[in-house]
Short mmCIF file of C-alpha atoms and ligand atoms in Angstrom, two decimals:
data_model
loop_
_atom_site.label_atom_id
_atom_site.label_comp_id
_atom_site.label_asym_id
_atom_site.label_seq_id
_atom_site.Cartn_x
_atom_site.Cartn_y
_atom_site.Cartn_z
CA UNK A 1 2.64 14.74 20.20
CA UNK A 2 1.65 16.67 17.17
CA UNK A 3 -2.30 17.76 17.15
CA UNK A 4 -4.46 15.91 15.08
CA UNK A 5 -8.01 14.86 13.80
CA UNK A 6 -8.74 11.53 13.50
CA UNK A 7 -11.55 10.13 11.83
CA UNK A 8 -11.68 6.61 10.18
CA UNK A 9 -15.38 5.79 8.93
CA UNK A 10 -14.94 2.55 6.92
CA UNK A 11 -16.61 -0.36 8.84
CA UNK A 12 -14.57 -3.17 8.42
CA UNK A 13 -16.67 -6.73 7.92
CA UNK A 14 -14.21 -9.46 8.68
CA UNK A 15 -13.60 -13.26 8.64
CA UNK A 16 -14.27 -16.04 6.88
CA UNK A 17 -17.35 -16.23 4.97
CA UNK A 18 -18.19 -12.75 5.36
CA UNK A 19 -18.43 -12.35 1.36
CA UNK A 20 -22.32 -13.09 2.59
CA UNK A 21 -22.90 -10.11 4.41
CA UNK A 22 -22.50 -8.17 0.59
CA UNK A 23 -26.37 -8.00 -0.05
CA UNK A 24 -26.81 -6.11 3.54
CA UNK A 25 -23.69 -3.79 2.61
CA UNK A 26 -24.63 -2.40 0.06
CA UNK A 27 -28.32 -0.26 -0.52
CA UNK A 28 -31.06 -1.86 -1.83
CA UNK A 29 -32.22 1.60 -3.97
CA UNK A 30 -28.61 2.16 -5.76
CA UNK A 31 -27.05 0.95 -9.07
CA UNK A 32 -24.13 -0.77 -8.95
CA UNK A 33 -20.89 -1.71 -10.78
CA UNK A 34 -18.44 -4.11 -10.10
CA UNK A 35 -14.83 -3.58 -10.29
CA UNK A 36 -12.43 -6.69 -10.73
CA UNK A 37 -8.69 -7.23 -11.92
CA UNK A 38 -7.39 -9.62 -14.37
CA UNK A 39 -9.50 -12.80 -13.42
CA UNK A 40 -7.87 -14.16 -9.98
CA UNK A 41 -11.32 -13.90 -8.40
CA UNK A 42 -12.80 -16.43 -10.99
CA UNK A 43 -10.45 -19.47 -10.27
CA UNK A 44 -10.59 -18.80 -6.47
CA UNK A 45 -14.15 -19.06 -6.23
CA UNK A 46 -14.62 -15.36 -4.58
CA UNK A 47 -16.83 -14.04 -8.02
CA UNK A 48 -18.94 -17.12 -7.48
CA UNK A 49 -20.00 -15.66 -3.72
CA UNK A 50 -20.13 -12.19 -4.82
CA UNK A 51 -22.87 -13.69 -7.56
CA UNK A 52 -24.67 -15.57 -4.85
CA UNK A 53 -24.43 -12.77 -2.08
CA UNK A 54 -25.93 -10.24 -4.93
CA UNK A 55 -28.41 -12.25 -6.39
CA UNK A 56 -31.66 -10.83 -7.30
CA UNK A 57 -29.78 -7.05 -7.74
CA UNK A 58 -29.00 -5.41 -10.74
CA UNK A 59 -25.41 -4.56 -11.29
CA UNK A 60 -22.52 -4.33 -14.29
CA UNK A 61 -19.33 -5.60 -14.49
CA UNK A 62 -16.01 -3.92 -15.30
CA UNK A 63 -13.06 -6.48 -15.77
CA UNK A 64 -9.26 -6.12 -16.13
CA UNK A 65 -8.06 -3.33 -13.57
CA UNK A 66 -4.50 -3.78 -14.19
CA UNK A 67 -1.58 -4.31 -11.75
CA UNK A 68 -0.52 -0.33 -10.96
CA UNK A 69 -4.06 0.51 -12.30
CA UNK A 70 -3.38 3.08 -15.29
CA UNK A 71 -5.58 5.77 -16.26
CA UNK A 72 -5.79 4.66 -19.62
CA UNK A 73 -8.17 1.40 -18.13
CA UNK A 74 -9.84 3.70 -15.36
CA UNK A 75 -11.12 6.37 -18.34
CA UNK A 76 -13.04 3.37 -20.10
CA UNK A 77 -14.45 2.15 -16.66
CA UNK A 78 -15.54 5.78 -15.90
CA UNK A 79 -17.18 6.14 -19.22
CA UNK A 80 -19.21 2.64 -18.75
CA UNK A 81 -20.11 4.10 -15.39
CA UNK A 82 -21.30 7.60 -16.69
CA UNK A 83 -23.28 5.54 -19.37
CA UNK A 84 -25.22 3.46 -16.88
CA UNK A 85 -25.54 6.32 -14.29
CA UNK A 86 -24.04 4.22 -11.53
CA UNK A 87 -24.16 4.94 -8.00
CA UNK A 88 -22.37 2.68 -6.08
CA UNK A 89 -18.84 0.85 -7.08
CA UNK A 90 -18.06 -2.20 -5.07
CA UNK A 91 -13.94 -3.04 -6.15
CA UNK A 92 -13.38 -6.62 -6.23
CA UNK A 93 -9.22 -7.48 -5.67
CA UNK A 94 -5.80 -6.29 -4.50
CA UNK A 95 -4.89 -2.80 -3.71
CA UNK A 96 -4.37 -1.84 -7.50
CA UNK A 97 -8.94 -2.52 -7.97
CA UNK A 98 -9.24 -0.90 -4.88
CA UNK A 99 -7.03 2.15 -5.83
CA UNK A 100 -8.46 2.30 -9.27
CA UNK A 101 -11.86 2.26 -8.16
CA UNK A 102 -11.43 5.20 -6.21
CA UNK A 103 -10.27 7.05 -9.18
CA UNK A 104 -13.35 6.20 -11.01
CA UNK A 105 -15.48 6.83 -7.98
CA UNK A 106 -14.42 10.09 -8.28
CA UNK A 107 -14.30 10.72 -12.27
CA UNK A 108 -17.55 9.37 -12.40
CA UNK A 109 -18.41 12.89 -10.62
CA UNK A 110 -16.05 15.13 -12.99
CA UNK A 111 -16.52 15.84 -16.23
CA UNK A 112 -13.19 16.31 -17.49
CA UNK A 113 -10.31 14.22 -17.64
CA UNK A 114 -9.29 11.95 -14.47
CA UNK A 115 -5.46 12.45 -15.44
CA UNK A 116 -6.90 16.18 -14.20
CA UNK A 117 -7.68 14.95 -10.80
CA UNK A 118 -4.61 12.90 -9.95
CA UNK A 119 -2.21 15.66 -10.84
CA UNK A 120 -4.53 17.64 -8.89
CA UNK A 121 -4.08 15.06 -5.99
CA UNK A 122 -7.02 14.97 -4.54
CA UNK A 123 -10.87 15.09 -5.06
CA UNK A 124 -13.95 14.50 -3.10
CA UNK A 125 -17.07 14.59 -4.65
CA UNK A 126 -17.42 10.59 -5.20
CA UNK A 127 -20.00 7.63 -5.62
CA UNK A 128 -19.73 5.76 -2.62
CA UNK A 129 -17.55 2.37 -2.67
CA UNK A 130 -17.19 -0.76 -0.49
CA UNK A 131 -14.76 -3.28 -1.26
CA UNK A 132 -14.22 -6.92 -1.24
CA UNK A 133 -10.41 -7.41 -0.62
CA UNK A 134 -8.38 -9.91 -1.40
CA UNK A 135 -4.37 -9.29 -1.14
CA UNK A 136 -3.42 -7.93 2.39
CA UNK A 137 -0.97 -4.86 1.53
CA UNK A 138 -1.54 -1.38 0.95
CA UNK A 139 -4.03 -0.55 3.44
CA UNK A 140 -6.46 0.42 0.39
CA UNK A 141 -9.89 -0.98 2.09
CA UNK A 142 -9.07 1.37 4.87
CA UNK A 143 -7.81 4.64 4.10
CA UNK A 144 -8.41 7.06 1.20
CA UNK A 145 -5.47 6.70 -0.58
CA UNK A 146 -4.72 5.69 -4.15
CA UNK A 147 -1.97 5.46 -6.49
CA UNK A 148 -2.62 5.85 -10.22
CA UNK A 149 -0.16 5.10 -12.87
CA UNK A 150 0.46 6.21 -16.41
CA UNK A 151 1.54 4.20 -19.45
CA UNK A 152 1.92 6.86 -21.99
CA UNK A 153 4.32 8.62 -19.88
CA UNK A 154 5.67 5.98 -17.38
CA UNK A 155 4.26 8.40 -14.14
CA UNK A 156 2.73 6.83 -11.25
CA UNK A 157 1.46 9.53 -8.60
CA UNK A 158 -0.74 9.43 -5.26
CA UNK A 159 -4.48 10.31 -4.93
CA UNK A 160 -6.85 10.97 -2.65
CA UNK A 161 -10.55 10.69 -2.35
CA UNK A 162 -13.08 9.17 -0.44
CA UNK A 163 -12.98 6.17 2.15
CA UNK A 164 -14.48 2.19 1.28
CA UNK A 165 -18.44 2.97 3.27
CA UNK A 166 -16.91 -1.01 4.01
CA UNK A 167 -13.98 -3.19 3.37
CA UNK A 168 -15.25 -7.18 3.29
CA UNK A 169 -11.96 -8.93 4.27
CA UNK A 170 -12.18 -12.92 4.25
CA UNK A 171 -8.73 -14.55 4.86
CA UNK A 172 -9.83 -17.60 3.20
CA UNK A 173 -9.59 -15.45 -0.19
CA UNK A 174 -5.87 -14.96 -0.14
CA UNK A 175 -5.37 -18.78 0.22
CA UNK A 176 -4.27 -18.47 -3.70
CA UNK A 177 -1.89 -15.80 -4.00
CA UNK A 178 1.29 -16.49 -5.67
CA UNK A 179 3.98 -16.66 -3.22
CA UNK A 180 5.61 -13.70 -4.65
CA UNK A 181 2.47 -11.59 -4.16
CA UNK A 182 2.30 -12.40 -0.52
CA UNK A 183 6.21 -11.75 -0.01
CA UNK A 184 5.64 -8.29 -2.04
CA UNK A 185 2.43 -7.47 0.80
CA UNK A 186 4.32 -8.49 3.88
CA UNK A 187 7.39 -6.24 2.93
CA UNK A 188 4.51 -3.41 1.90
CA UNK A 189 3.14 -3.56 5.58
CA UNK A 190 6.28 -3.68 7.31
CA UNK A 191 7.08 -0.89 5.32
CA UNK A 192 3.95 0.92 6.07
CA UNK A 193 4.89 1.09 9.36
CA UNK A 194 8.28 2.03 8.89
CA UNK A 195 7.33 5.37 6.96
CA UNK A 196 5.39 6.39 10.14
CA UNK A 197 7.15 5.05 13.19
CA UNK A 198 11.04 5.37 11.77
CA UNK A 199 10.89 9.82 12.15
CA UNK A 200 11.15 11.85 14.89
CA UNK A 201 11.82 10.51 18.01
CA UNK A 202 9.70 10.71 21.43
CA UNK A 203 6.35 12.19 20.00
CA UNK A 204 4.23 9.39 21.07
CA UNK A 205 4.86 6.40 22.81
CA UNK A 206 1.70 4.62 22.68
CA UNK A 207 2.63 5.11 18.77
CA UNK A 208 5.69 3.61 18.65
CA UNK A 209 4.34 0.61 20.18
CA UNK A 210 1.69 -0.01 18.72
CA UNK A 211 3.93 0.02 15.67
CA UNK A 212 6.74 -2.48 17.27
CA UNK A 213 3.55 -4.86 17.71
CA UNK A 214 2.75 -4.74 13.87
CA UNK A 215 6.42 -5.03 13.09
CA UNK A 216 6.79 -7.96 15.63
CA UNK A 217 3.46 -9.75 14.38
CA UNK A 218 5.00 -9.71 10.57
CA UNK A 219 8.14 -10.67 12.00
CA UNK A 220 6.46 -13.56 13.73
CA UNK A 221 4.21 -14.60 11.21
CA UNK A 222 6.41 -13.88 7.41
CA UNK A 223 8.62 -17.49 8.21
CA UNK A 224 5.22 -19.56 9.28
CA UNK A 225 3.43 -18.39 6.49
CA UNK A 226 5.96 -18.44 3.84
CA UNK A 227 5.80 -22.38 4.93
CA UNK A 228 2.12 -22.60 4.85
CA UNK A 229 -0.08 -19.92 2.93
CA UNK A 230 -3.21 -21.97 3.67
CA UNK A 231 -3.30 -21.05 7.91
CA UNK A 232 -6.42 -19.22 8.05
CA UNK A 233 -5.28 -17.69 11.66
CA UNK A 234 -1.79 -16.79 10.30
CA UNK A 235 -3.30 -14.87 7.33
CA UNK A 236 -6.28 -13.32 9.36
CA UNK A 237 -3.30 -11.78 11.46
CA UNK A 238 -1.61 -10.89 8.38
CA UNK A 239 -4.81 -9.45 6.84
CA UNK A 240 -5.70 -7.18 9.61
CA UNK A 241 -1.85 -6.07 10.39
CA UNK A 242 -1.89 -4.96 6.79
CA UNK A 243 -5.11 -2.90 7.16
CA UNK A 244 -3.84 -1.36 10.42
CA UNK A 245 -0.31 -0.20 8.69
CA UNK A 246 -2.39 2.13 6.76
CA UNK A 247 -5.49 3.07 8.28
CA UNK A 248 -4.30 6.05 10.23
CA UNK A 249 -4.20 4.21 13.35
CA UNK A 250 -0.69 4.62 14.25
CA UNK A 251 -0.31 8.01 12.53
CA UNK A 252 -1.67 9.80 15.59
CA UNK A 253 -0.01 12.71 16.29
CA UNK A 254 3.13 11.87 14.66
CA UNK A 255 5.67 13.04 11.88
CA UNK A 256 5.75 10.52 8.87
CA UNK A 257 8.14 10.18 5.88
CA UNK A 258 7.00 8.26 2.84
CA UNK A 259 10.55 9.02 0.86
CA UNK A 260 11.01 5.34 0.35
CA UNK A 261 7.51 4.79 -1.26
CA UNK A 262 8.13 7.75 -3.78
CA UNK A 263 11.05 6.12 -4.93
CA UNK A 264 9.27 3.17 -5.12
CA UNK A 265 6.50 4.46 -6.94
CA UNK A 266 9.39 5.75 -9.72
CA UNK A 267 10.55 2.17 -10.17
CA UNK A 268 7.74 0.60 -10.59
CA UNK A 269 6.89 3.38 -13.24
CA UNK A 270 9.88 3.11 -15.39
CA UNK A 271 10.43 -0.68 -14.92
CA UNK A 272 7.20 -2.34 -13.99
CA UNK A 273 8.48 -3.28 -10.91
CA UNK A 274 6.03 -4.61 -8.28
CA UNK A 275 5.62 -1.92 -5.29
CA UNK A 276 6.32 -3.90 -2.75
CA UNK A 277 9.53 -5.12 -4.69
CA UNK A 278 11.05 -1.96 -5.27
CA UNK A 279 10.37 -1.01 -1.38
CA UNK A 280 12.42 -3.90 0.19
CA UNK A 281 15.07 -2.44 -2.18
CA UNK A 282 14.90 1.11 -1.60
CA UNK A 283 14.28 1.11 2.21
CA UNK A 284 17.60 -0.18 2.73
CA UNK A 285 19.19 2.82 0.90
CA UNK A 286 16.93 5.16 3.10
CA UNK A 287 18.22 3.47 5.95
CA UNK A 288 21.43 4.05 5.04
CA UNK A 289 22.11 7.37 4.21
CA UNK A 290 19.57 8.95 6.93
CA UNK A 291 21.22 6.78 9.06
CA UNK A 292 22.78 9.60 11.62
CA UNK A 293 18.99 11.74 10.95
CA UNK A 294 16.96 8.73 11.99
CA UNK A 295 19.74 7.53 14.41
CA UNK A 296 17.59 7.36 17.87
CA UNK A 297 14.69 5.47 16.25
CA UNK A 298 16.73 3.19 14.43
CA UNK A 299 17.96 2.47 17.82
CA UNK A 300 15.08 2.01 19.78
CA UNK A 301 13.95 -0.24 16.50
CA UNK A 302 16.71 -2.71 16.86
CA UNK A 303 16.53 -3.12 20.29
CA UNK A 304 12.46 -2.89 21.15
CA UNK A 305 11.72 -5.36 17.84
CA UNK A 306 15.23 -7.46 16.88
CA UNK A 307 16.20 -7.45 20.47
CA UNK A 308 19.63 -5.72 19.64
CA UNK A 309 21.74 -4.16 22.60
CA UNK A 310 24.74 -3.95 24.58
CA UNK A 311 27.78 -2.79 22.36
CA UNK A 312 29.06 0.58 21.10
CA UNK A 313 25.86 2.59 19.46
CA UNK A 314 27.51 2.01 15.49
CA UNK A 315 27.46 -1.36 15.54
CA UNK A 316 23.76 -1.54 16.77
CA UNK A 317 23.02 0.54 14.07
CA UNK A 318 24.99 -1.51 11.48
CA UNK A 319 23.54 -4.77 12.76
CA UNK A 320 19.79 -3.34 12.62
CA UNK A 321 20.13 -1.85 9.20
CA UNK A 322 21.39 -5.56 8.77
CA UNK A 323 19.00 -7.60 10.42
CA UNK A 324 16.13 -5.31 7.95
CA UNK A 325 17.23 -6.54 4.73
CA UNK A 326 17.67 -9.99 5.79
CA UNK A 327 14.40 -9.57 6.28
CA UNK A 328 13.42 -8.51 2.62
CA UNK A 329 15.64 -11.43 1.84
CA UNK A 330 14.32 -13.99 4.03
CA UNK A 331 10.73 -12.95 2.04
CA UNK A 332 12.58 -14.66 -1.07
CA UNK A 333 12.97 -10.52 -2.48
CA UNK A 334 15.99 -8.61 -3.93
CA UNK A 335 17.35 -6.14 -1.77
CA UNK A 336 19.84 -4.47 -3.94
CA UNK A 337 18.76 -2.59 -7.84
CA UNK A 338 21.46 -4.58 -9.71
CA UNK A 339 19.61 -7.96 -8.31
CA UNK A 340 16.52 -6.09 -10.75
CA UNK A 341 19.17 -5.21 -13.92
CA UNK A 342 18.21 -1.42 -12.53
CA UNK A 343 21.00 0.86 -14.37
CA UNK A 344 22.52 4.06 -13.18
CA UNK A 345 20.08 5.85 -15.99
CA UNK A 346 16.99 4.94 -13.74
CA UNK A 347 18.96 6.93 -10.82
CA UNK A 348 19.87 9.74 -12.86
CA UNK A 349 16.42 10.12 -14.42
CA UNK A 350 14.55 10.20 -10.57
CA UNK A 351 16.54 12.49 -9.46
CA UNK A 352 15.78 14.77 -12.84
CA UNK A 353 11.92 13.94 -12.03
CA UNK A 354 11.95 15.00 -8.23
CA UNK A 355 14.21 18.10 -8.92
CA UNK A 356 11.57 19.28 -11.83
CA UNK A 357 8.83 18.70 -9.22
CA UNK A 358 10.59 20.25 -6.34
CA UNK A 359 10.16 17.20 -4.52
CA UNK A 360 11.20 17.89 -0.28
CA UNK A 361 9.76 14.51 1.24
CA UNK A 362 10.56 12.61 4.51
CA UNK A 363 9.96 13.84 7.64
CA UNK A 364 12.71 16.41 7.57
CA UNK A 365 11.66 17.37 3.95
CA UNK A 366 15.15 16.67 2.76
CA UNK A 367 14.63 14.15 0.53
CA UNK A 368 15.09 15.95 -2.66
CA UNK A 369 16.61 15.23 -6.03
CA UNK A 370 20.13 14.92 -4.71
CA UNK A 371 18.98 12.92 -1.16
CA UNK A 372 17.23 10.19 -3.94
CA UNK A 373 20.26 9.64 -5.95
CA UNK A 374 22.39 8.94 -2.71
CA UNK A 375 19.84 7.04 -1.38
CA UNK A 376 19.30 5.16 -4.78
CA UNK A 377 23.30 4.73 -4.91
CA UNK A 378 23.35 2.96 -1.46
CA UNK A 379 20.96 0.44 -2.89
CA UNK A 380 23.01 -0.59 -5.60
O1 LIG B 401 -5.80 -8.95 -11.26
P1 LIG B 401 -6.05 -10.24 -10.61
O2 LIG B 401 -6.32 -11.34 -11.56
O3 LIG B 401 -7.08 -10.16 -9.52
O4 LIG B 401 -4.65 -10.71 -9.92
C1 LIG B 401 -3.96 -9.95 -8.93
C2 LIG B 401 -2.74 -9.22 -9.48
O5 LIG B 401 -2.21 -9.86 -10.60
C3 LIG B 401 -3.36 -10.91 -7.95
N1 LIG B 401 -4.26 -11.29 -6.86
C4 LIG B 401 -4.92 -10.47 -5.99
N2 LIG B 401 -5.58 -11.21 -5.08
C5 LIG B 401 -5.37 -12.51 -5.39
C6 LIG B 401 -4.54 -12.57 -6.54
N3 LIG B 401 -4.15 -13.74 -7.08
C7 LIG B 401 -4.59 -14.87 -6.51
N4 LIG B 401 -5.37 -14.90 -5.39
C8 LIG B 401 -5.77 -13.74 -4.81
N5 LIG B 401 -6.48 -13.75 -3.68
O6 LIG B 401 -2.25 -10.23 -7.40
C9 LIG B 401 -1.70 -9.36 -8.38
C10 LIG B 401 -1.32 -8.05 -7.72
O7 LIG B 401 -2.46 -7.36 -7.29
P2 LIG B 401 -2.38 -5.80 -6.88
O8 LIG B 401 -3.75 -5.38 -6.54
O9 LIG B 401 -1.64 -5.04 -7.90
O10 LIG B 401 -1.45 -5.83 -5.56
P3 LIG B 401 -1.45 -4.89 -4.29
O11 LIG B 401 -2.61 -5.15 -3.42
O12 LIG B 401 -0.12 -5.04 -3.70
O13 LIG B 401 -1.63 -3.41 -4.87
C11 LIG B 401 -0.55 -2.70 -5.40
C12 LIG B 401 -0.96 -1.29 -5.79
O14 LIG B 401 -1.39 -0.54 -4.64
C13 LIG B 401 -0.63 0.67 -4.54
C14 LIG B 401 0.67 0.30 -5.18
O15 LIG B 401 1.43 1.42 -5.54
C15 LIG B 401 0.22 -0.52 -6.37
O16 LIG B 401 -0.19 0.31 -7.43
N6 LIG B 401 -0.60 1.15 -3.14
C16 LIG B 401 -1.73 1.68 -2.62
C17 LIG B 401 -1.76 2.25 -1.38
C18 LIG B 401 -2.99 2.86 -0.82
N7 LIG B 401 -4.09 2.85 -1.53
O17 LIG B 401 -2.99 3.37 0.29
C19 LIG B 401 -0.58 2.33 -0.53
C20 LIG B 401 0.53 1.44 -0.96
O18 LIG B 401 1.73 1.99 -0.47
C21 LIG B 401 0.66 1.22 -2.43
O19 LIG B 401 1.40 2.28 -3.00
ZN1 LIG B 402 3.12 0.65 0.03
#
């Protein structure tokens, strides 16, 4: 096991109803404004709680935080911020609020550019934040990542800042999400996990199963819930799996890889892709061709969470890689780029993109212009 130091300081507020405990959450002395997406909130009844949990305070509204939140949105919410001297954001939404709220938590602390601090990558000197979410998937309400996206020039990159001070998370909330949306979160947790548990073997074995538990929970639960969205104790298990695939909870001491998110992230920049779309594509490709690199976990993966064994090691490895995209598939997603009209330009032009940026990710660090294209090719 690798050293490490862990420290996680969101408090998490969670179950149904919860939306109440707002007024408490946040201080009574600061000025507030409230981050939302596109409007989903409005027909699903969670602005109407926010309004009644807040009532009395004083606070401003910023609407339309976009799918893949682009800086061209977050500048105009960090102006209306800087205008009203707020001091506290609470993000209302998915991931994509949540991410883009961090960005303006910290721009509302800069006075330059934002695009400035994403291609810096990191920055924190923030107003605090809290969240209300509402799409289990990236692990947003609990960790201080971000990922901030570009229209003018079709870049999407990772940020970091600041942790949520709290993450509300009522299950009831995510009753409405289009089927689609849910499929795209499930395969963005499993994958979660994947990026950290699917490295270097033996560093940590309370790790690795705590891992195979998340993995076997979404296993479990993607079928039931696929059948019936509206199970509040499927989607509170969903919910919280989500939130501990990224929270630094199983990242303990251990070697991560995150090659088949930055290929993601390219997709859904040149083709609008939804992330966790393009990740039940690419991860099959990563599996692929760092088959023989990631052989021993990919083992002890198919046999600890599919239950495959016995036979020569090859075709445990075959049936694994397998058994992963019928997964994706069994979601209702596409597994393979021409399912998404992806052309051979969109290879060529990632693997231009991560050359120019000397890009060495995975946990070997081998995942470089060349190692995208293959794996890009085996997805095809
Ligand atoms: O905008 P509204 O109207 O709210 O609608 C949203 C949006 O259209 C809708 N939605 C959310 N909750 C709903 C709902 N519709 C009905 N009922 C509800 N309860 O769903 C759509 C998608 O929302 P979005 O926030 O974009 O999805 P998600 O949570 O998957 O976030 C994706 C973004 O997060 C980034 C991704 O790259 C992408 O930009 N990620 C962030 C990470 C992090 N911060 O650590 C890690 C991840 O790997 C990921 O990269
Ligand atoms: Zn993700």
């Amino acid at each position: 096991m690798n050293n490490f130091i862990f420290q996680n300081p969101t408090r998490l507020i969670f179950g149904k109803g919860m939306i109440a405990e707002l007024n408490k959450a946040i201080p009574a002395d600061k000025k507030i404004m409230i981050t939302f997406g596109g409007g989903s909130v409005k027909k699903n009844g969670v602005y109407q709680q926010i309004q009644k949990a807040l009532q009395g305070r004083e606070y401003i509204e910023f609407w339309g935080i976009e799918p893949n939140p682009a800086i061209e949105t977050l500048r105009k919410a960090i102006a209306l911020g800087k205008e009203h001297s707020i001091d506290f954001l609470l993000a209302v939404g998915g991931g994509s609020v949540l991410d883009g709220t961090k960005l303006i938590s910290a721009g509302l602390k800069y006075d330059g550019d934002a695009w400035d601090l994403v291609k810096k990558g990191a920055y924190h000197d923030t107003v605090p934040m809290g969240s209300v979410l509402t799409l289990p998937a990236t692990g947003s309400e609990m960790n201080s990542g971000a990922v901030i996206s570009c229209h003018e020039t079709q870049e999407k990159y990772p940020f970091y800042s600041n942790y949520p001070v709290f993450s509300i998370l009522d299950p009831e909330t995510t009753f409405t999400l289009p089927p689609h949306q849910v499929a795209c979160g499930l395969a963005d947790t499993f994958v979660h996990v994947m990026e950290q548990y699917l490295t270097t073997p033996g560093q940590s074995r309370l790790m690795d199963r705590w891992a195979e538990g998340i993995l076997k929970t979404l296993i479990e639960i993607a079928p039931k819930i696929r059948e019936n969205q509206h199970d509040y104790n499927l989607m509170a298990d969903f919910m919280l799996s989500a939130t501990m695939g990224l929270n630094g909870f199983i990242a303990m001491g251990v070697t991560q890889d995150w090659c088949t998110h930055m290929i993601g992230h390219e997709l859904t920049a040149l083709h609008g892709l939804t992330h966790g779309a393009t990740l039940a594509i690419v991860f099959n490709g990563t599996l692929r061709t760092l088959r023989q690199q990631k052989k021993e976990k990919i083992l002890q993966y198919g046999e600890r969470v599919w239950g495959i064994t016995g036979e020569n090691e090859e075709t445990r490895l075959d049936k694994t890689i397998e058994k992963t995209a019928s997964f994706f598939q069994s979601l209702g997603l596409s597994t393979r780029l021409s399912e998404e009209n992806i052309p051979d330009t969109t290879i060529l032009e990632i693997e231009r993109r991560f050359n120019e940026r000397h890009a060495a990710f995975g946990e070997a660090e081998n995942v470089n212009g060349a190692m995208a294209r293959k794996i890009l090719e085996n997805c095809k």
